[in-house]
Structure formats: C-alpha cells, structure tokens
XYZ file of C-alpha atoms in Angstrom:
592
model
C 107.818 78.190 18.636
C 110.539 76.260 16.290
C 109.765 73.254 14.877
C 112.849 71.536 17.445
C 110.175 72.386 20.584
C 106.699 71.749 19.027
C 108.004 68.835 18.359
C 109.932 67.782 21.803
C 106.232 69.220 23.295
C 104.207 66.477 21.030
C 106.580 63.654 22.454
C 106.265 64.650 26.118
C 102.731 64.102 25.326
C 103.172 61.094 23.853
C 105.147 59.634 27.312
C 102.492 61.203 29.316
C 100.144 58.986 28.059
C 102.066 55.570 27.829
C 104.010 56.000 30.589
C 102.783 58.075 32.636
C 105.511 59.579 33.317
C 105.845 64.102 33.209
C 108.680 66.366 33.071
C 110.908 64.582 31.620
C 113.620 65.775 30.325
C 113.226 65.360 25.961
C 117.035 66.200 23.957
C 116.800 65.804 19.937
C 119.978 65.415 18.547
C 120.456 65.882 15.150
C 119.908 62.308 13.149
C 122.748 60.452 11.761
C 123.249 59.912 7.870
C 123.248 56.397 7.222
C 120.355 56.249 8.493
C 116.034 58.035 7.011
C 115.560 60.341 9.764
C 115.891 63.834 11.117
C 116.333 64.368 14.227
C 116.678 61.115 16.921
C 115.130 60.940 20.472
C 117.100 58.301 22.105
C 115.200 56.261 24.660
C 118.254 55.126 26.611
C 117.128 57.189 29.486
C 112.968 56.082 29.753
C 113.347 52.231 29.937
C 114.355 51.899 33.069
C 110.475 53.599 34.752
C 108.239 52.544 31.850
C 109.970 49.857 32.266
C 110.284 48.637 28.745
C 113.407 47.708 25.988
C 114.514 50.892 24.463
C 113.351 49.449 21.569
C 110.115 49.147 21.993
C 109.835 52.296 23.641
C 110.508 54.029 20.268
C 107.527 52.510 18.618
C 104.949 53.321 20.896
C 107.157 56.543 20.537
C 106.513 56.580 16.861
C 103.408 55.824 15.914
C 101.470 58.276 18.863
C 104.121 59.861 16.726
C 102.366 59.805 13.815
C 98.616 59.669 14.637
C 98.858 63.267 16.337
C 101.155 64.804 15.242
C 100.908 67.863 12.976
C 104.611 67.387 12.194
C 105.478 63.236 11.719
C 105.611 61.756 8.734
C 107.415 58.479 9.918
C 109.428 57.185 11.859
C 112.485 54.092 12.203
C 113.498 52.614 15.491
C 117.776 51.763 16.390
C 117.884 49.928 19.110
C 117.562 52.940 21.610
C 117.218 55.720 19.164
C 113.713 56.871 17.093
C 114.573 57.878 13.881
C 111.714 60.552 13.031
C 110.456 61.953 9.163
C 108.711 65.060 9.079
C 105.968 65.727 7.010
C 106.662 67.974 3.776
C 103.886 70.472 4.865
C 106.346 71.722 7.541
C 109.837 71.910 6.290
C 107.458 73.907 4.335
C 105.766 75.968 6.542
C 109.838 75.778 7.913
C 111.469 77.278 4.503
C 109.054 80.361 4.454
C 109.994 81.176 7.465
C 113.915 81.407 7.133
C 112.734 82.629 4.113
C 110.880 86.198 5.045
C 113.528 86.708 7.782
C 115.922 89.383 6.522
C 117.295 89.158 10.514
C 117.951 85.026 10.206
C 120.727 84.735 12.070
C 120.623 87.350 14.161
C 119.106 87.398 17.277
C 116.967 89.480 19.895
C 118.704 91.567 22.451
C 119.167 89.641 25.039
C 119.859 92.494 27.468
C 123.399 91.894 28.270
C 127.022 93.620 27.300
C 130.188 92.087 26.502
C 133.785 93.543 26.828
C 136.234 91.090 24.948
C 139.556 92.244 24.619
C 142.471 90.436 22.377
C 145.100 91.463 20.582
C 146.895 92.927 23.031
C 150.678 93.817 21.012
C 153.920 95.262 22.130
C 155.004 98.111 21.153
C 158.521 96.147 19.913
C 157.713 93.625 17.871
C 154.944 93.398 14.564
C 151.960 91.641 14.292
C 152.926 88.704 13.962
C 151.332 84.728 13.109
C 150.564 83.745 16.292
C 148.639 87.267 16.865
C 146.810 86.559 14.275
C 145.302 83.697 16.439
C 144.514 85.688 18.479
C 143.092 88.568 16.577
C 140.599 86.646 14.151
C 139.667 84.987 17.372
C 138.665 88.038 18.913
C 136.663 89.395 16.257
C 135.427 86.213 15.674
C 134.182 86.593 18.441
C 133.444 89.002 18.972
C 130.801 89.385 15.682
C 129.065 86.105 16.708
C 128.366 87.049 20.291
C 127.001 90.460 18.763
C 124.808 88.383 16.457
C 123.565 86.386 19.542
C 122.210 89.414 21.411
C 124.397 90.900 23.353
C 125.786 94.149 22.677
C 130.016 93.974 22.496
C 132.605 96.204 23.677
C 135.883 95.203 21.377
C 139.472 96.773 23.720
C 142.642 96.441 23.020
C 145.983 97.108 25.638
C 149.309 98.127 24.106
C 152.056 96.602 26.110
C 154.388 99.890 25.244
C 156.370 99.844 28.718
C 158.680 97.737 30.334
C 161.983 95.679 29.252
C 161.283 94.669 26.479
C 160.088 97.654 25.025
C 163.931 98.728 25.971
C 166.223 96.864 24.994
C 164.469 97.226 20.765
C 165.205 101.274 21.809
C 169.131 100.400 23.280
C 169.637 98.632 20.271
C 168.625 101.762 18.431
C 169.855 103.920 19.854
C 173.558 101.993 19.494
C 173.562 100.837 16.209
C 170.054 103.007 15.237
C 171.875 106.143 13.327
C 168.705 107.445 12.452
C 167.155 105.153 10.797
C 163.767 105.812 10.557
C 160.189 103.912 8.661
C 161.168 106.773 5.657
C 164.405 107.028 4.945
C 165.121 102.306 5.236
C 161.759 102.379 3.498
C 160.478 99.514 6.642
C 157.518 99.718 8.009
C 157.730 101.405 11.415
C 156.392 97.929 13.016
C 159.333 96.259 11.332
C 162.007 98.786 12.124
C 161.542 98.518 15.865
C 161.156 94.461 15.230
C 163.882 94.486 13.685
C 166.790 95.815 17.026
C 164.559 94.442 19.003
C 166.382 91.328 16.578
C 169.549 93.101 16.944
C 169.353 93.044 20.422
C 169.622 89.772 21.161
C 172.494 89.076 19.497
C 174.783 91.722 21.116
C 173.221 90.717 24.077
C 174.297 86.659 23.324
C 177.304 87.858 21.695
C 178.006 89.734 24.806
C 176.890 86.295 28.136
C 179.096 84.361 25.590
C 181.825 86.654 26.525
C 181.726 86.852 30.340
C 182.069 83.367 29.899
C 184.635 82.733 28.454
C 186.110 85.035 31.004
C 184.342 82.657 34.167
C 181.225 83.833 35.374
C 178.006 81.469 34.953
C 175.691 81.847 32.282
C 172.861 82.549 34.936
C 175.866 85.344 36.393
C 176.421 86.454 32.887
C 173.095 86.896 31.861
C 172.258 89.127 34.035
C 176.482 90.824 34.513
C 175.559 91.309 30.361
C 176.528 95.195 29.934
C 173.527 95.712 27.893
C 170.623 93.979 29.791
C 172.184 96.599 32.600
C 171.869 99.545 29.899
C 167.825 98.248 29.161
C 167.395 98.278 33.546
C 168.628 101.294 33.287
C 166.711 102.591 30.406
C 163.717 101.425 31.877
C 164.468 103.124 35.240
C 164.751 106.037 33.401
C 160.994 106.132 31.433
C 160.024 105.255 34.431
C 161.769 108.641 36.262
C 160.551 110.664 33.361
C 163.675 111.809 31.924
C 162.606 113.680 28.409
C 164.943 111.671 26.112
C 164.380 108.874 27.035
C 160.887 109.831 26.842
C 161.164 111.264 23.690
C 163.101 107.835 22.013
C 160.444 106.076 23.400
C 157.479 107.952 21.854
C 159.420 108.214 19.004
C 159.466 104.831 18.154
C 156.878 103.422 19.386
C 154.443 106.567 17.454
C 156.746 103.757 14.247
C 155.023 100.760 15.202
C 151.241 102.671 16.088
C 151.317 103.522 12.991
C 153.114 99.866 11.171
C 149.585 98.182 13.701
C 147.394 100.272 11.574
C 148.396 99.379 8.075
C 147.797 96.135 9.790
C 144.500 96.075 11.045
C 143.624 98.097 8.008
C 144.193 95.574 6.367
C 143.406 92.351 8.254
C 139.687 93.959 8.738
C 139.550 94.159 13.095
C 139.431 97.623 14.635
C 138.030 98.515 18.164
C 135.746 100.535 19.748
C 138.737 101.905 22.871
C 142.864 101.339 23.348
C 143.951 101.203 26.469
C 147.463 101.268 26.805
C 150.160 99.595 29.450
C 152.113 102.911 30.041
C 148.879 104.604 31.651
C 147.749 102.310 33.753
C 150.581 99.722 34.603
C 150.308 102.315 38.331
C 146.433 102.042 39.026
C 146.781 99.044 41.483
C 149.123 100.384 43.705
C 145.298 101.810 45.025
C 143.983 98.748 45.255
C 146.384 96.781 46.220
C 146.245 99.276 49.608
C 142.299 98.272 49.677
C 143.900 94.986 49.691
C 145.815 95.078 52.644
C 143.254 97.403 54.923
C 140.701 94.654 54.373
C 143.511 91.119 55.420
C 142.971 90.587 51.319
C 146.473 90.921 50.285
C 149.800 90.722 53.938
C 153.480 92.383 53.258
C 156.136 89.647 54.224
C 159.559 91.517 55.901
C 161.140 92.627 53.035
C 158.119 95.143 52.805
C 156.681 92.550 49.404
C 152.950 92.592 49.405
C 151.393 88.868 48.629
C 147.425 87.070 48.330
C 147.427 83.130 49.861
C 145.688 81.888 47.058
C 145.882 77.864 48.672
C 142.403 77.150 49.653
C 141.606 77.937 45.705
C 143.719 75.561 44.329
C 146.613 77.908 43.894
C 149.848 79.443 45.152
C 150.676 82.528 46.985
C 150.975 85.165 44.276
C 153.443 88.207 44.404
C 151.473 92.003 43.769
C 153.664 94.251 44.848
C 157.469 94.103 45.011
C 158.834 95.191 47.930
C 160.448 98.704 46.175
C 156.150 99.156 45.816
C 156.902 98.634 42.409
C 153.898 96.915 39.989
C 154.101 93.576 38.962
C 151.862 92.112 35.990
C 148.888 91.265 38.393
C 148.642 94.883 39.977
C 149.060 96.305 36.985
C 145.818 94.206 35.394
C 144.052 94.622 38.590
C 144.262 98.251 38.289
C 143.392 97.814 33.967
C 140.316 95.649 35.354
C 138.953 98.238 37.546
C 139.581 100.542 34.551
C 137.245 99.042 32.133
C 134.806 98.327 35.055
C 134.422 102.293 35.527
C 134.705 102.771 31.829
C 131.591 100.363 31.084
C 130.282 98.195 33.216
C 129.885 95.657 31.408
C 127.854 92.543 32.141
C 131.279 90.407 30.536
C 134.554 90.654 30.237
C 136.372 88.596 27.721
C 140.454 87.778 27.154
C 141.525 86.703 24.615
C 144.597 85.450 25.290
C 147.242 82.748 24.624
C 146.882 79.700 27.344
C 150.463 79.544 28.686
C 148.567 82.515 30.827
C 145.820 80.272 32.047
C 147.526 80.384 35.576
C 147.582 83.845 35.709
C 143.843 84.878 35.378
C 143.160 82.490 37.722
C 145.054 84.410 39.972
C 143.412 87.670 38.429
C 140.107 85.905 38.929
C 140.962 84.604 42.230
C 141.570 87.567 43.845
C 139.020 89.817 42.169
C 136.855 88.187 43.951
C 138.482 88.393 47.333
C 138.359 91.529 46.782
C 134.318 91.541 46.542
C 134.821 93.109 43.145
C 130.657 92.268 42.096
C 131.872 91.864 38.473
C 134.167 88.853 39.037
C 131.818 86.662 38.388
C 131.411 87.599 34.515
C 135.422 87.623 33.693
C 136.644 84.889 31.163
C 139.828 84.227 30.235
C 139.168 82.386 26.201
C 142.127 80.828 26.033
C 143.172 79.569 23.647
C 146.550 77.267 22.277
C 149.890 78.822 19.777
C 150.564 77.886 16.277
C 152.929 76.507 14.856
C 154.789 76.284 10.819
C 156.210 72.608 9.094
C 159.280 73.766 9.968
C 158.225 74.941 14.287
C 157.878 76.488 16.965
C 158.145 80.439 16.388
C 160.904 82.815 18.900
C 160.390 86.753 18.108
C 163.802 87.749 19.403
C 165.661 85.225 17.281
C 163.289 86.792 13.878
C 161.517 83.452 13.249
C 158.748 84.289 13.405
C 156.598 84.950 10.489
C 155.055 88.204 10.087
C 151.025 88.924 9.951
C 152.670 90.956 7.096
C 154.454 88.639 5.000
C 152.535 85.780 5.599
C 148.765 87.982 3.580
C 151.511 88.981 1.058
C 152.392 85.755 0.949
C 148.350 84.140 1.332
C 147.744 87.424 -2.119
C 150.359 85.793 -3.555
C 148.819 82.260 -3.820
C 145.020 83.031 -4.067
C 146.548 84.732 -7.836
C 149.021 81.477 -8.359
C 146.076 79.792 -7.663
C 143.141 81.389 -9.437
C 144.915 82.036 -12.707
C 146.165 78.125 -12.836
C 142.703 76.868 -12.663
C 141.548 79.970 -14.823
C 138.615 81.453 -13.378
C 138.995 85.045 -14.142
C 139.851 85.965 -17.719
C 137.313 88.153 -17.790
C 138.356 90.496 -14.623
C 139.953 94.331 -15.292
C 142.950 94.597 -12.586
C 141.294 95.957 -9.521
C 138.719 93.216 -9.711
C 141.063 90.553 -10.006
C 143.090 92.679 -6.612
C 139.914 92.207 -5.329
C 139.621 88.638 -5.914
C 142.956 87.663 -4.665
C 142.476 89.569 -0.619
C 138.884 88.212 -0.426
C 140.535 84.043 -1.126
C 143.594 84.861 0.416
C 141.684 86.473 4.354
C 139.431 83.477 3.683
C 142.291 80.788 3.661
C 144.463 82.885 6.455
C 140.855 83.803 8.683
C 138.926 80.222 8.312
C 141.782 77.789 8.261
C 142.863 79.444 11.817
C 138.557 79.698 13.020
C 138.684 75.933 12.007
C 139.845 74.372 14.862
C 139.078 74.755 18.151
C 139.965 77.541 19.833
C 141.576 75.900 22.694
C 143.950 73.656 20.329
C 147.368 74.279 19.904
C 147.649 73.924 15.859
C 150.181 73.644 13.098
C 149.308 76.566 10.726
C 150.370 74.630 6.109
C 149.465 78.058 3.753
C 149.154 75.606 0.735
C 146.413 73.058 2.608
C 144.410 76.605 3.501
C 143.771 77.709 0.388
C 143.163 74.456 -2.031
C 139.651 74.788 -3.313
C 138.449 71.245 -3.195
C 139.020 71.256 0.860
C 138.139 72.389 4.057
C 138.352 75.940 3.484
C 137.436 79.035 2.973
C 138.036 79.356 -0.573
C 135.758 76.581 -1.190
C 133.130 77.705 1.219
C 133.566 81.484 -0.884
C 133.403 79.288 -4.162
C 130.207 78.365 -3.584
C 128.907 81.049 -2.762
C 129.878 82.752 -5.721
C 128.495 79.706 -7.831
C 125.091 80.623 -6.417
C 125.374 83.449 -6.938
C 126.076 83.037 -10.404
C 122.838 80.712 -10.164
C 120.964 83.497 -8.931
C 121.716 86.109 -12.410
C 121.159 83.888 -14.606
C 117.611 83.533 -12.368
C 116.777 87.343 -12.400
C 118.155 86.902 -16.179
C 115.947 84.534 -16.867
C 112.778 85.954 -14.976
C 112.531 83.134 -12.526
C 111.268 84.631 -8.966
C 112.599 82.604 -5.765
C 109.329 81.445 -4.072
C 107.951 79.242 -1.422
C 104.875 76.325 -3.061
C 102.119 75.564 -1.178
C 101.766 72.437 0.831
C 100.506 70.243 -2.256
C 104.496 70.253 -3.429
C 106.213 66.636 -2.803
C 109.672 68.658 -2.150
C 113.183 65.753 -2.841
C 114.935 64.520 -0.279
C 118.008 67.245 -0.968
C 115.547 70.257 -0.810
C 114.976 68.371 2.760
C 118.523 67.901 3.406
C 118.855 72.025 2.844
C 115.976 73.049 4.039
C 117.174 71.708 7.321
C 120.913 72.483 7.285
C 119.424 76.448 6.678
C 117.243 75.689 10.397
C 120.483 74.945 12.051
C 122.307 78.357 11.766
C 120.650 80.783 14.226
C 121.162 77.202 17.034
C 124.974 77.680 16.352
C 124.754 81.309 16.278
C 124.020 81.005 20.297
C 126.004 77.627 20.761
C 129.066 79.924 19.243
C 128.406 82.505 21.656
C 128.197 80.508 25.227
C 130.557 77.872 24.131
C 133.533 80.718 22.467
C 134.022 78.770 20.499
C 133.624 80.706 16.674
C 135.098 77.135 15.218
C 131.444 76.238 15.269
C 130.779 78.426 12.741
C 133.319 77.148 11.227
C 131.819 74.017 10.623
C 128.040 75.018 9.934
C 129.835 77.327 7.183
C 131.261 73.750 5.083
C 128.942 71.997 6.214
C 126.087 74.529 4.367
C 128.301 74.257 0.735
C 128.914 70.583 1.137
C 124.922 70.425 1.441
C 124.439 72.693 -1.096
C 126.916 71.270 -3.462
C 125.460 67.675 -3.287
C 121.375 69.117 -3.351
C 123.606 71.451 -7.097
C 124.663 68.044 -8.374
C 121.238 65.707 -7.570
C 118.884 67.631 -8.627
C 118.204 70.195 -12.235
C 117.278 73.473 -10.299
C 116.077 75.330 -14.464
C 115.050 72.671 -15.903
C 113.182 70.448 -14.151
C 109.762 70.365 -15.445
C 108.017 71.121 -12.579
C 107.631 75.309 -11.992
C 107.079 75.271 -9.102
C 109.952 72.531 -7.713
C 112.388 75.873 -9.750
C 111.397 78.314 -7.977
C 112.408 76.077 -4.235
C 115.136 75.983 -5.960
C 116.137 79.110 -6.911
C 114.504 80.167 -3.468
C 117.116 77.490 -1.934
C 119.494 78.991 -3.391
C 119.596 82.439 -2.421
C 118.870 81.525 1.133
C 121.881 78.930 1.181
C 124.202 81.737 -0.152
C 122.751 84.895 2.210
C 123.488 82.222 5.065
C 126.856 81.309 3.828
C 127.676 85.350 3.262
C 126.682 86.079 6.593
C 128.337 82.906 8.638
C 131.353 84.040 7.342
C 131.248 87.742 8.029
C 131.096 86.182 11.528
C 133.974 85.198 10.966
C 135.079 87.936 9.287
C 135.567 86.651 5.790
C 134.390 88.546 3.099
C 132.598 86.605 -0.650
C 133.615 87.227 -3.443
C 130.291 88.228 -5.614
C 132.610 85.949 -8.826
C 134.493 83.412 -9.532
C-alpha cells in the first residue's frame, strides 16, 4: 500500500469520526512550494455536509492525523487547504522501498495489448522535422505504455503509392538521366525528394504558360501536361504495367534504404511495417458488407456513401462511382488487417491534427459496422512544428530534412561542449558518442516536452542550452551524479538507508518525494497519451537534485549515516533520470 493510499485512508477515518461522513472521495495533491508540507487535502467539498468552515475542518482533520496516523508529523491550514507533513520514518521507509526495487517505475502487466502506428512516411520525400515529432511521439508513447503494463506492438504504414509518388517518378523519368544514389552521392530518400521538388517547379511553369494562353488558373492546374502524365502513370501502375512498376520499385527501394539509415540514426524501430500498395484495395470487401447491412448507400452515379450526420459529421464518400478506392476505403481495410494480425485491445494512430476529421469518420464507420475493436481506436493528434522562418512545405523544398537537422544538432553540440571545455580528456570516439547523445537528447526532449496537441515552434539553438529546460541540462545532471557515484565507489562509501533515528534534512525529504512520483507520472503519461508529462518530470527531478546538491554536503558531512544516505539518494536519482529519459528515447552520458 502506497503512502498516498494509507494517508487517504487515515483522512477518511478522521472525516468519519468527526463529521460522520462515509465514503467521501479523498483527493490528495502535492503541496505548493510556498507552503510547508508535501500533500494537500482540500476541505471545501466537505463544508456543506460538515456544516463548518473549510479552515475549521482542516484544523480538526489535521489534529486527528497528528494524534492517530502513523505517517503524519504535522500540518498547517491555509483557508481550505490542509497541508500535511510526514514523519522522517515514513520518508526513510518509502526510500528504502524505492532504493531496493530494481523495477521501480515499471508497472506489472495489466493484461492488455496496444498497437501504436506512427511515422507514416511518403516514398516521394525524406523524413523531415514534422516526421521527427511524429516518430519521437510514437516511439516514446510505445515505451511509456510498455512501462505502464501494456504489451505493445509498434507499426508503420508507408504511403508508397498514389499521385504524389507518380510525380517524383515522372520527374525522374524525364529529367533523371539515369542518376542513382551511388552516382550522385545523394541519399536515396533525398534523391526521390529532389525530383518531387523538380516536378513542382516544372508543373508551375506549365500552369503559368496555360494561364498566359487564356485558361483560368484552376483549368490550367487540371490541364498542365505533367499532371496529366502523372495521372496516366498512376493508371499504368494500377494496371501493373511492367515498365512503370519497375521504375516505382527502383525509386522506392532507394527511399527505403534512406529511411532505414535515418531510423537507425534517431533510434526508432518497428515490429511490423505495412505498405499502402498492399492494403489500398482491402477495404472494398468491407464496403460491400456495409452495403448489404444498410450501413452504406449508393448514389445515382454508383458512388458509395455513408450518412454520419447523427454523429455530428457529414455524408462521406467511401467508394468512387468507377469503383476505385478513396483513402477511407484503404484505412478500413488496413485496420481490419491489423486486427486480424494482432487482435489488440487498443489501436493508436499518431497522426497530425490536420487528420482529426478523417479519424472521427473512420472510427464512426467502424462502430456502424459493428466492429468489436472500434471502441479501442484512438487518434493521437498532434500539432505541427514550425520554424522561426515559418511553415514548411515539402513540394517547394522548404522543409528541414531530418538528416540535415540531426547533423546540424550534432555540430552544435560539438561547438557548445568544446566552448565549455567539458571534454578535454575524451578521445575522438568518446567525443563523437557524446555529441550524438547530446544532439538527439536536445532534439527529442524539445519536441516531446510540449503537450502533443499544441502547435510548436522549434528553435535549435534554444534546445541545446545546458542551463535551460532542455535535454542536455538533464543529461548533464545525470553525468554529474555518475561522477559522484564513482567518487563514492573509489572512497569505499556504501549507499545505504539509515534507521528511523536519523533526522532528515528537508532537501532529502524533497528528493524522496520527487522520486516517489515517478510511477505516478508513468501511469498518468500512459493514460493521457502524453510523453510531455515524463519530460516535465525528468526536468523537475533534475532541478530538485541540483537544489539538494547546493544545500547539503554529500561527502564532508560529519555524520556517516548522512553521507551514505546521500550517496544512495544520488544513485536512485541517476537511475530514475536514466529510466525517465529512456522512456523519451534519450540516452544518458556517463560523463561530460
């Protein structure tokens, strides 16, 4: 039983004893920093039933807790807020449990499974900054869910077909002159992206020429030669034209090799990858089933629709009149396939908020079809990432490529670290490893510390500050503690928890409390699908430790019990920081 659970029980007993109120909901919250105490119970909700003022209720409950609770040492009342302090024996017992538990923060299996689909790249361009937020969210969420007791499957759906892919193919066919990643020295996914940009340049020229000939811009966009050729290329691909399919396979293979290199660089992997080219036709059988059930209806042009106005949505096209699929058709089929492959309890899609409506429609259709897994489907919607220079646009070549950004971050980490003179005794391999750890730590932390639903501005310079709300600040705190632990080991000082006669320093109590919140934050982050809660926790823990480090002496205290406890506390904090950053996909350096 946790401290919070026992304390709630003691408060409940006090409420029943003094006010004859049973089964009251007892909610505890951390005490605000400006007041003494660690847990706060708000008494306002009891005023009507108890017929007393909030402060008086707090005083009565506080007196009872001091008299009868095995945990409570004192309290103070501020209006309707009862701030509770705990006995040192309580903190020492709590820390002893944390210190001796190697699995601290990892919850037991809850018997449920979850699939997290993320990344969803297109094979006409490399991964960019927006993809990085997606990948880091999906990967971190998978780790958090696993730590909270779920069996997790990580999947990726690659968008490898469609008109956008054919645009790159057409530009390469017309302008490529046999260029390859090997001949050009350009990474495969970047090479495909190059031709996607070249298509857009030529397409705009053609539109402009047609407008000058008297067409409206809308007509010109539909009649430009290259858009017509790209549409023809898509039809050839759908009809398995050998030459078209061969070009598609060649360019896609270049892209897959490039993706694999980037995924390895950023530390992201998948248990299974689905490809749109294999799944885009799967939904047609489901459409036929829905027609027979009366879930869908046909219009005079033979197109198939569903009326979702009862759900607050619109009518939605699910199959064109010529029998070709739309995106929702594919998603229905792919979701059915995923459930057939894994039969998970939950299915999560990490996709930008521009697709919010799409997923509302998808989930509504699945429910109408009576799919038992529909209630377990969730869209993890996230905001776009902007740069100081503005919004990114792939077709105009104004995106920040993931590879380029990681490279720039590594260089910035190198420059900052050398400026601070922190690695004078590192060899070249050690320095290279540190630069990579700091660069990815800065990048991942900056993109994950913001609530996923919020649009955000990415500032590379700010992200790698060693003193700010950043990954490198937390990594540096970890490395500092590891240095302390090596010093303790060399001096033969054991990490031990003293007996109940030990009088704790307030900074030690603060640290134990901060440590105790880790499992709470893991569960909250899993329930809310919010890695930002873990990001904030890691930062707060590092700050509390640095305050502890400033207020107490670890090695020169005359009390050997204090030295042993502080070494033990330091080790526990380092391990918890390592675990918390690990849930964000961030590695920690042993020294800096």
